[in-house]
Amino acid sequence: EDPDGWLDASLILECNRVKTLGVKEDSELEAALEGSHLETRRVQVEAASSLQVRRPDGRALPRLRAKGWLAEKVERRRQAVPMEATSAAAV
């Protein structure tokens, strides 16, 4: 983890959604982020430069949630709704 919040773009390029979009090079990612609220920088890594991305002013990333968290939340809400409320809504 970078103390200033920088994330190497290679990690972003590994995301399925990014792959689905056909983004393969960090230069494509850099161009797409131009004008966004995210900050980018290039750092020298051995003989090549590497793109890094971070939230403005290095703000911390939101806490990661386990896979399936949203489905569990929806199910808990469904179970919490009294049966009479769902029956009255159907009438």
PDB file of N, CA and C in Angstrom:
ATOM      1  N   GLU A   1       0.831  -1.182   0.000  1.00  0.00           N
ATOM      2  CA  GLU A   1       0.000   0.000   0.000  1.00  0.00           C
ATOM      3  C   GLU A   1       0.872   1.240   0.000  1.00  0.00           C
ATOM      4  N   ASP A   2       0.495   2.190  -0.816  1.00  0.00           N
ATOM      5  CA  ASP A   2       1.207   3.450  -0.886  1.00  0.00           C
ATOM      6  C   ASP A   2       0.635   4.399   0.171  1.00  0.00           C
ATOM      7  N   PRO A   3       1.475   5.000   0.998  1.00  0.00           N
ATOM      8  CA  PRO A   3       0.963   5.879   2.056  1.00  0.00           C
ATOM      9  C   PRO A   3       0.247   7.121   1.518  1.00  0.00           C
ATOM     10  N   ASP A   4       0.534   7.502   0.273  1.00  0.00           N
ATOM     11  CA  ASP A   4      -0.115   8.670  -0.319  1.00  0.00           C
ATOM     12  C   ASP A   4      -1.332   8.306  -1.159  1.00  0.00           C
ATOM     13  N   GLY A   5      -1.705   7.019  -1.170  1.00  0.00           N
ATOM     14  CA  GLY A   5      -2.922   6.589  -1.840  1.00  0.00           C
ATOM     15  C   GLY A   5      -2.778   6.251  -3.317  1.00  0.00           C
ATOM     16  N   TRP A   6      -1.558   6.185  -3.833  1.00  0.00           N
ATOM     17  CA  TRP A   6      -1.370   5.872  -5.260  1.00  0.00           C
ATOM     18  C   TRP A   6      -1.560   4.389  -5.508  1.00  0.00           C
ATOM     19  N   LEU A   7      -2.270   4.066  -6.575  1.00  0.00           N
ATOM     20  CA  LEU A   7      -2.552   2.691  -6.980  1.00  0.00           C
ATOM     21  C   LEU A   7      -1.981   2.485  -8.370  1.00  0.00           C
ATOM     22  N   ASP A   8      -1.218   1.429  -8.552  1.00  0.00           N
ATOM     23  CA  ASP A   8      -0.642   1.169  -9.861  1.00  0.00           C
ATOM     24  C   ASP A   8      -1.745   0.798 -10.849  1.00  0.00           C
ATOM     25  N   ALA A   9      -1.698   1.399 -12.018  1.00  0.00           N
ATOM     26  CA  ALA A   9      -2.733   1.185 -13.037  1.00  0.00           C
ATOM     27  C   ALA A   9      -2.800  -0.271 -13.492  1.00  0.00           C
ATOM     28  N   SER A  10      -1.740  -1.017 -13.325  1.00  0.00           N
ATOM     29  CA  SER A  10      -1.776  -2.432 -13.726  1.00  0.00           C
ATOM     30  C   SER A  10      -2.857  -3.183 -12.951  1.00  0.00           C
ATOM     31  N   LEU A  11      -3.134  -2.768 -11.718  1.00  0.00           N
ATOM     32  CA  LEU A  11      -4.195  -3.406 -10.932  1.00  0.00           C
ATOM     33  C   LEU A  11      -5.565  -3.076 -11.505  1.00  0.00           C
ATOM     34  N   ILE A  12      -5.726  -1.852 -11.990  1.00  0.00           N
ATOM     35  CA  ILE A  12      -6.991  -1.452 -12.592  1.00  0.00           C
ATOM     36  C   ILE A  12      -7.203  -2.205 -13.902  1.00  0.00           C
ATOM     37  N   LEU A  13      -6.121  -2.376 -14.654  1.00  0.00           N
ATOM     38  CA  LEU A  13      -6.217  -3.083 -15.938  1.00  0.00           C
ATOM     39  C   LEU A  13      -6.593  -4.551 -15.765  1.00  0.00           C
ATOM     40  N   GLU A  14      -6.424  -5.095 -14.573  1.00  0.00           N
ATOM     41  CA  GLU A  14      -6.786  -6.487 -14.291  1.00  0.00           C
ATOM     42  C   GLU A  14      -8.269  -6.659 -13.983  1.00  0.00           C
ATOM     43  N   CYS A  15      -8.987  -5.571 -13.753  1.00  0.00           N
ATOM     44  CA  CYS A  15     -10.417  -5.649 -13.420  1.00  0.00           C
ATOM     45  C   CYS A  15     -11.220  -6.142 -14.625  1.00  0.00           C
ATOM     46  N   ASN A  16     -12.167  -7.020 -14.381  1.00  0.00           N
ATOM     47  CA  ASN A  16     -12.969  -7.597 -15.462  1.00  0.00           C
ATOM     48  C   ASN A  16     -13.711  -6.542 -16.266  1.00  0.00           C
ATOM     49  N   ARG A  17     -14.273  -5.539 -15.587  1.00  0.00           N
ATOM     50  CA  ARG A  17     -15.026  -4.513 -16.305  1.00  0.00           C
ATOM     51  C   ARG A  17     -14.107  -3.749 -17.260  1.00  0.00           C
ATOM     52  N   VAL A  18     -12.895  -3.460 -16.835  1.00  0.00           N
ATOM     53  CA  VAL A  18     -11.936  -2.744 -17.680  1.00  0.00           C
ATOM     54  C   VAL A  18     -11.546  -3.628 -18.865  1.00  0.00           C
ATOM     55  N   LYS A  19     -11.341  -4.915 -18.606  1.00  0.00           N
ATOM     56  CA  LYS A  19     -11.025  -5.852 -19.691  1.00  0.00           C
ATOM     57  C   LYS A  19     -12.171  -5.925 -20.695  1.00  0.00           C
ATOM     58  N   THR A  20     -13.409  -5.953 -20.190  1.00  0.00           N
ATOM     59  CA  THR A  20     -14.584  -6.010 -21.054  1.00  0.00           C
ATOM     60  C   THR A  20     -14.647  -4.793 -21.972  1.00  0.00           C
ATOM     61  N   LEU A  21     -14.206  -3.656 -21.473  1.00  0.00           N
ATOM     62  CA  LEU A  21     -14.186  -2.431 -22.273  1.00  0.00           C
ATOM     63  C   LEU A  21     -13.078  -2.452 -23.328  1.00  0.00           C
ATOM     64  N   GLY A  22     -12.195  -3.439 -23.234  1.00  0.00           N
ATOM     65  CA  GLY A  22     -11.125  -3.574 -24.215  1.00  0.00           C
ATOM     66  C   GLY A  22      -9.904  -2.725 -23.931  1.00  0.00           C
ATOM     67  N   VAL A  23      -9.806  -2.181 -22.721  1.00  0.00           N
ATOM     68  CA  VAL A  23      -8.654  -1.365 -22.349  1.00  0.00           C
ATOM     69  C   VAL A  23      -7.496  -2.303 -22.010  1.00  0.00           C
ATOM     70  N   LYS A  24      -6.386  -2.125 -22.713  1.00  0.00           N
ATOM     71  CA  LYS A  24      -5.237  -3.016 -22.518  1.00  0.00           C
ATOM     72  C   LYS A  24      -3.984  -2.281 -22.061  1.00  0.00           C
ATOM     73  N   GLU A  25      -3.868  -1.006 -22.380  1.00  0.00           N
ATOM     74  CA  GLU A  25      -2.658  -0.237 -22.072  1.00  0.00           C
ATOM     75  C   GLU A  25      -2.969   0.853 -21.056  1.00  0.00           C
ATOM     76  N   ASP A  26      -1.997   1.142 -20.196  1.00  0.00           N
ATOM     77  CA  ASP A  26      -2.229   2.201 -19.223  1.00  0.00           C
ATOM     78  C   ASP A  26      -2.380   3.574 -19.883  1.00  0.00           C
ATOM     79  N   SER A  27      -1.849   3.728 -21.097  1.00  0.00           N
ATOM     80  CA  SER A  27      -2.024   4.999 -21.814  1.00  0.00           C
ATOM     81  C   SER A  27      -3.501   5.231 -22.171  1.00  0.00           C
ATOM     82  N   GLU A  28      -4.234   4.136 -22.459  1.00  0.00           N
ATOM     83  CA  GLU A  28      -5.670   4.243 -22.733  1.00  0.00           C
ATOM     84  C   GLU A  28      -6.416   4.669 -21.469  1.00  0.00           C
ATOM     85  N   LEU A  29      -6.020   4.092 -20.359  1.00  0.00           N
ATOM     86  CA  LEU A  29      -6.613   4.433 -19.079  1.00  0.00           C
ATOM     87  C   LEU A  29      -6.316   5.891 -18.724  1.00  0.00           C
ATOM     88  N   GLU A  30      -5.087   6.297 -18.961  1.00  0.00           N
ATOM     89  CA  GLU A  30      -4.679   7.675 -18.685  1.00  0.00           C
ATOM     90  C   GLU A  30      -5.515   8.666 -19.508  1.00  0.00           C
ATOM     91  N   ALA A  31      -5.718   8.357 -20.777  1.00  0.00           N
ATOM     92  CA  ALA A  31      -6.518   9.229 -21.645  1.00  0.00           C
ATOM     93  C   ALA A  31      -7.967   9.284 -21.177  1.00  0.00           C
ATOM     94  N   ALA A  32      -8.508   8.147 -20.738  1.00  0.00           N
ATOM     95  CA  ALA A  32      -9.887   8.096 -20.277  1.00  0.00           C
ATOM     96  C   ALA A  32     -10.082   8.888 -18.986  1.00  0.00           C
ATOM     97  N   LEU A  33      -9.047   8.946 -18.156  1.00  0.00           N
ATOM     98  CA  LEU A  33      -9.152   9.643 -16.872  1.00  0.00           C
ATOM     99  C   LEU A  33      -8.854  11.134 -16.979  1.00  0.00           C
ATOM    100  N   GLU A  34      -8.413  11.567 -18.142  1.00  0.00           N
ATOM    101  CA  GLU A  34      -8.120  12.985 -18.332  1.00  0.00           C
ATOM    102  C   GLU A  34      -9.383  13.802 -18.073  1.00  0.00           C
ATOM    103  N   GLY A  35      -9.274  14.783 -17.216  1.00  0.00           N
ATOM    104  CA  GLY A  35     -10.421  15.617 -16.885  1.00  0.00           C
ATOM    105  C   GLY A  35     -11.306  15.043 -15.786  1.00  0.00           C
ATOM    106  N   SER A  36     -10.998  13.849 -15.290  1.00  0.00           N
ATOM    107  CA  SER A  36     -11.802  13.270 -14.206  1.00  0.00           C
ATOM    108  C   SER A  36     -11.308  13.826 -12.869  1.00  0.00           C
ATOM    109  N   HIS A  37     -12.008  13.498 -11.810  1.00  0.00           N
ATOM    110  CA  HIS A  37     -11.596  13.954 -10.483  1.00  0.00           C
ATOM    111  C   HIS A  37     -10.401  13.160  -9.950  1.00  0.00           C
ATOM    112  N   LEU A  38     -10.082  12.028 -10.574  1.00  0.00           N
ATOM    113  CA  LEU A  38      -8.948  11.222 -10.128  1.00  0.00           C
ATOM    114  C   LEU A  38      -7.634  11.845 -10.570  1.00  0.00           C
ATOM    115  N   GLU A  39      -6.610  11.653  -9.774  1.00  0.00           N
ATOM    116  CA  GLU A  39      -5.285  12.161 -10.100  1.00  0.00           C
ATOM    117  C   GLU A  39      -4.456  11.041 -10.718  1.00  0.00           C
ATOM    118  N   THR A  40      -3.614  11.394 -11.670  1.00  0.00           N
ATOM    119  CA  THR A  40      -2.711  10.415 -12.286  1.00  0.00           C
ATOM    120  C   THR A  40      -1.289  10.957 -12.247  1.00  0.00           C
ATOM    121  N   ARG A  41      -0.340  10.047 -12.278  1.00  0.00           N
ATOM    122  CA  ARG A  41       1.069  10.420 -12.386  1.00  0.00           C
ATOM    123  C   ARG A  41       1.815   9.267 -13.034  1.00  0.00           C
ATOM    124  N   ARG A  42       2.956   9.584 -13.597  1.00  0.00           N
ATOM    125  CA  ARG A  42       3.836   8.572 -14.171  1.00  0.00           C
ATOM    126  C   ARG A  42       5.071   8.465 -13.300  1.00  0.00           C
ATOM    127  N   VAL A  43       5.461   7.231 -12.997  1.00  0.00           N
ATOM    128  CA  VAL A  43       6.683   6.979 -12.230  1.00  0.00           C
ATOM    129  C   VAL A  43       7.585   6.076 -13.048  1.00  0.00           C
ATOM    130  N   GLN A  44       8.857   6.244 -12.876  1.00  0.00           N
ATOM    131  CA  GLN A  44       9.832   5.433 -13.595  1.00  0.00           C
ATOM    132  C   GLN A  44      10.033   4.115 -12.846  1.00  0.00           C
ATOM    133  N   VAL A  45       9.798   3.017 -13.545  1.00  0.00           N
ATOM    134  CA  VAL A  45      10.012   1.677 -12.988  1.00  0.00           C
ATOM    135  C   VAL A  45      10.962   0.970 -13.929  1.00  0.00           C
ATOM    136  N   GLU A  46      12.188   0.785 -13.454  1.00  0.00           N
ATOM    137  CA  GLU A  46      13.258   0.226 -14.284  1.00  0.00           C
ATOM    138  C   GLU A  46      13.383   1.042 -15.566  1.00  0.00           C
ATOM    139  N   ALA A  47      13.207   0.439 -16.741  1.00  0.00           N
ATOM    140  CA  ALA A  47      13.418   1.164 -18.001  1.00  0.00           C
ATOM    141  C   ALA A  47      12.132   1.785 -18.548  1.00  0.00           C
ATOM    142  N   ALA A  48      10.994   1.545 -17.897  1.00  0.00           N
ATOM    143  CA  ALA A  48       9.715   2.035 -18.416  1.00  0.00           C
ATOM    144  C   ALA A  48       9.022   2.916 -17.381  1.00  0.00           C
ATOM    145  N   SER A  49       8.036   3.672 -17.853  1.00  0.00           N
ATOM    146  CA  SER A  49       7.236   4.457 -16.914  1.00  0.00           C
ATOM    147  C   SER A  49       5.946   3.703 -16.629  1.00  0.00           C
ATOM    148  N   SER A  50       5.413   3.927 -15.446  1.00  0.00           N
ATOM    149  CA  SER A  50       4.211   3.240 -15.016  1.00  0.00           C
ATOM    150  C   SER A  50       3.199   4.290 -14.560  1.00  0.00           C
ATOM    151  N   LEU A  51       1.942   4.097 -14.930  1.00  0.00           N
ATOM    152  CA  LEU A  51       0.869   5.000 -14.539  1.00  0.00           C
ATOM    153  C   LEU A  51       0.363   4.628 -13.152  1.00  0.00           C
ATOM    154  N   GLN A  52       0.126   5.649 -12.336  1.00  0.00           N
ATOM    155  CA  GLN A  52      -0.488   5.454 -11.039  1.00  0.00           C
ATOM    156  C   GLN A  52      -1.692   6.385 -10.932  1.00  0.00           C
ATOM    157  N   VAL A  53      -2.677   5.949 -10.165  1.00  0.00           N
ATOM    158  CA  VAL A  53      -3.933   6.679 -10.023  1.00  0.00           C
ATOM    159  C   VAL A  53      -4.266   6.778  -8.537  1.00  0.00           C
ATOM    160  N   ARG A  54      -4.881   7.907  -8.157  1.00  0.00           N
ATOM    161  CA  ARG A  54      -5.366   8.020  -6.786  1.00  0.00           C
ATOM    162  C   ARG A  54      -6.561   8.958  -6.721  1.00  0.00           C
ATOM    163  N   ARG A  55      -7.273   8.887  -5.609  1.00  0.00           N
ATOM    164  CA  ARG A  55      -8.376   9.802  -5.348  1.00  0.00           C
ATOM    165  C   ARG A  55      -7.781  11.176  -5.034  1.00  0.00           C
ATOM    166  N   PRO A  56      -8.568  12.230  -5.184  1.00  0.00           N
ATOM    167  CA  PRO A  56      -8.054  13.579  -4.917  1.00  0.00           C
ATOM    168  C   PRO A  56      -7.433  13.701  -3.524  1.00  0.00           C
ATOM    169  N   ASP A  57      -6.283  14.338  -3.477  1.00  0.00           N
ATOM    170  CA  ASP A  57      -5.558  14.595  -2.225  1.00  0.00           C
ATOM    171  C   ASP A  57      -5.223  13.322  -1.459  1.00  0.00           C
ATOM    172  N   GLY A  58      -5.190  12.187  -2.144  1.00  0.00           N
ATOM    173  CA  GLY A  58      -4.810  10.935  -1.497  1.00  0.00           C
ATOM    174  C   GLY A  58      -5.823  10.398  -0.509  1.00  0.00           C
ATOM    175  N   ARG A  59      -7.096  10.819  -0.643  1.00  0.00           N
ATOM    176  CA  ARG A  59      -8.129  10.311   0.265  1.00  0.00           C
ATOM    177  C   ARG A  59      -8.140   8.787   0.243  1.00  0.00           C
ATOM    178  N   ALA A  60      -8.419   8.219   1.373  1.00  0.00           N
ATOM    179  CA  ALA A  60      -8.436   6.759   1.491  1.00  0.00           C
ATOM    180  C   ALA A  60      -9.555   6.158   0.641  1.00  0.00           C
ATOM    181  N   LEU A  61      -9.310   4.959   0.142  1.00  0.00           N
ATOM    182  CA  LEU A  61     -10.325   4.232  -0.611  1.00  0.00           C
ATOM    183  C   LEU A  61     -11.405   3.722   0.331  1.00  0.00           C
ATOM    184  N   PRO A  62     -12.624   3.547  -0.173  1.00  0.00           N
ATOM    185  CA  PRO A  62     -13.664   2.954   0.675  1.00  0.00           C
ATOM    186  C   PRO A  62     -13.267   1.531   1.059  1.00  0.00           C
ATOM    187  N   ARG A  63     -13.753   1.076   2.199  1.00  0.00           N
ATOM    188  CA  ARG A  63     -13.447  -0.275   2.650  1.00  0.00           C
ATOM    189  C   ARG A  63     -14.025  -1.284   1.668  1.00  0.00           C
ATOM    190  N   LEU A  64     -13.263  -2.298   1.322  1.00  0.00           N
ATOM    191  CA  LEU A  64     -13.748  -3.345   0.430  1.00  0.00           C
ATOM    192  C   LEU A  64     -14.782  -4.193   1.150  1.00  0.00           C
ATOM    193  N   ARG A  65     -15.768  -4.634   0.416  1.00  0.00           N
ATOM    194  CA  ARG A  65     -16.806  -5.484   0.982  1.00  0.00           C
ATOM    195  C   ARG A  65     -16.700  -6.866   0.361  1.00  0.00           C
ATOM    196  N   ALA A  66     -17.115  -7.838   1.118  1.00  0.00           N
ATOM    197  CA  ALA A  66     -17.062  -9.215   0.639  1.00  0.00           C
ATOM    198  C   ALA A  66     -18.008  -9.394  -0.540  1.00  0.00           C
ATOM    199  N   LYS A  67     -17.681 -10.326  -1.401  1.00  0.00           N
ATOM    200  CA  LYS A  67     -18.534 -10.633  -2.547  1.00  0.00           C
ATOM    201  C   LYS A  67     -19.904 -11.072  -2.054  1.00  0.00           C
ATOM    202  N   GLY A  68     -20.940 -10.546  -2.688  1.00  0.00           N
ATOM    203  CA  GLY A  68     -22.300 -10.915  -2.326  1.00  0.00           C
ATOM    204  C   GLY A  68     -22.910 -10.057  -1.236  1.00  0.00           C
ATOM    205  N   TRP A  69     -22.217  -8.997  -0.809  1.00  0.00           N
ATOM    206  CA  TRP A  69     -22.729  -8.165   0.291  1.00  0.00           C
ATOM    207  C   TRP A  69     -24.053  -7.503  -0.052  1.00  0.00           C
ATOM    208  N   LEU A  70     -24.219  -7.072  -1.300  1.00  0.00           N
ATOM    209  CA  LEU A  70     -25.453  -6.387  -1.669  1.00  0.00           C
ATOM    210  C   LEU A  70     -26.638  -7.346  -1.655  1.00  0.00           C
ATOM    211  N   ALA A  71     -26.455  -8.532  -2.174  1.00  0.00           N
ATOM    212  CA  ALA A  71     -27.529  -9.532  -2.177  1.00  0.00           C
ATOM    213  C   ALA A  71     -27.948  -9.861  -0.747  1.00  0.00           C
ATOM    214  N   GLU A  72     -26.993  -9.966   0.148  1.00  0.00           N
ATOM    215  CA  GLU A  72     -27.312 -10.246   1.550  1.00  0.00           C
ATOM    216  C   GLU A  72     -28.100  -9.095   2.167  1.00  0.00           C
ATOM    217  N   LYS A  73     -27.727  -7.868   1.850  1.00  0.00           N
ATOM    218  CA  LYS A  73     -28.414  -6.695   2.381  1.00  0.00           C
ATOM    219  C   LYS A  73     -29.868  -6.650   1.893  1.00  0.00           C
ATOM    220  N   VAL A  74     -30.080  -6.922   0.617  1.00  0.00           N
ATOM    221  CA  VAL A  74     -31.428  -6.935   0.053  1.00  0.00           C
ATOM    222  C   VAL A  74     -32.259  -8.017   0.723  1.00  0.00           C
ATOM    223  N   GLU A  75     -31.697  -9.186   0.913  1.00  0.00           N
ATOM    224  CA  GLU A  75     -32.430 -10.287   1.544  1.00  0.00           C
ATOM    225  C   GLU A  75     -32.799  -9.947   2.986  1.00  0.00           C
ATOM    226  N   ARG A  76     -31.889  -9.319   3.728  1.00  0.00           N
ATOM    227  CA  ARG A  76     -32.193  -8.916   5.106  1.00  0.00           C
ATOM    228  C   ARG A  76     -33.352  -7.912   5.130  1.00  0.00           C
ATOM    229  N   ARG A  77     -33.361  -6.984   4.181  1.00  0.00           N
ATOM    230  CA  ARG A  77     -34.450  -6.006   4.123  1.00  0.00           C
ATOM    231  C   ARG A  77     -35.778  -6.686   3.798  1.00  0.00           C
ATOM    232  N   ARG A  78     -35.746  -7.638   2.881  1.00  0.00           N
ATOM    233  CA  ARG A  78     -36.972  -8.369   2.537  1.00  0.00           C
ATOM    234  C   ARG A  78     -37.528  -9.098   3.753  1.00  0.00           C
ATOM    235  N   GLN A  79     -36.645  -9.716   4.513  1.00  0.00           N
ATOM    236  CA  GLN A  79     -37.071 -10.462   5.690  1.00  0.00           C
ATOM    237  C   GLN A  79     -37.567  -9.535   6.790  1.00  0.00           C
ATOM    238  N   ALA A  80     -37.082  -8.300   6.829  1.00  0.00           N
ATOM    239  CA  ALA A  80     -37.465  -7.352   7.874  1.00  0.00           C
ATOM    240  C   ALA A  80     -38.831  -6.723   7.616  1.00  0.00           C
ATOM    241  N   VAL A  81     -39.318  -6.751   6.368  1.00  0.00           N
ATOM    242  CA  VAL A  81     -40.617  -6.160   6.037  1.00  0.00           C
ATOM    243  C   VAL A  81     -41.707  -7.094   6.551  1.00  0.00           C
ATOM    244  N   PRO A  82     -42.598  -6.571   7.414  1.00  0.00           N
ATOM    245  CA  PRO A  82     -43.677  -7.428   7.942  1.00  0.00           C
ATOM    246  C   PRO A  82     -44.568  -7.953   6.817  1.00  0.00           C
ATOM    247  N   MET A  83     -45.096  -9.139   6.977  1.00  0.00           N
ATOM    248  CA  MET A  83     -45.931  -9.774   5.962  1.00  0.00           C
ATOM    249  C   MET A  83     -47.171  -8.922   5.669  1.00  0.00           C
ATOM    250  N   GLU A  84     -47.755  -8.268   6.698  1.00  0.00           N
ATOM    251  CA  GLU A  84     -48.955  -7.453   6.489  1.00  0.00           C
ATOM    252  C   GLU A  84     -48.660  -6.297   5.554  1.00  0.00           C
ATOM    253  N   ALA A  85     -47.472  -5.715   5.641  1.00  0.00           N
ATOM    254  CA  ALA A  85     -47.114  -4.578   4.790  1.00  0.00           C
ATOM    255  C   ALA A  85     -47.059  -4.984   3.334  1.00  0.00           C
ATOM    256  N   THR A  86     -46.543  -6.168   3.044  1.00  0.00           N
ATOM    257  CA  THR A  86     -46.477  -6.619   1.656  1.00  0.00           C
ATOM    258  C   THR A  86     -47.866  -6.996   1.152  1.00  0.00           C
ATOM    259  N   SER A  87     -48.742  -7.544   2.042  1.00  0.00           N
ATOM    260  CA  SER A  87     -50.092  -7.912   1.636  1.00  0.00           C
ATOM    261  C   SER A  87     -50.924  -6.661   1.370  1.00  0.00           C
ATOM    262  N   ALA A  88     -50.779  -5.639   2.217  1.00  0.00           N
ATOM    263  CA  ALA A  88     -51.536  -4.388   2.047  1.00  0.00           C
ATOM    264  C   ALA A  88     -51.118  -3.676   0.779  1.00  0.00           C
ATOM    265  N   ALA A  89     -49.854  -3.747   0.443  1.00  0.00           N
ATOM    266  CA  ALA A  89     -49.362  -3.085  -0.758  1.00  0.00           C
ATOM    267  C   ALA A  89     -49.923  -3.752  -2.022  1.00  0.00           C
ATOM    268  N   ALA A  90     -50.218  -5.038  -1.939  1.00  0.00           N
ATOM    269  CA  ALA A  90     -50.714  -5.759  -3.101  1.00  0.00           C
ATOM    270  C   ALA A  90     -52.193  -5.470  -3.359  1.00  0.00           C
ATOM    271  N   VAL A  91     -52.923  -4.996  -2.317  1.00  0.00           N
ATOM    272  CA  VAL A  91     -54.370  -4.758  -2.452  1.00  0.00           C
ATOM    273  C   VAL A  91     -54.666  -3.479  -3.148  1.00  0.00           C
TER     274      VAL A  91
END
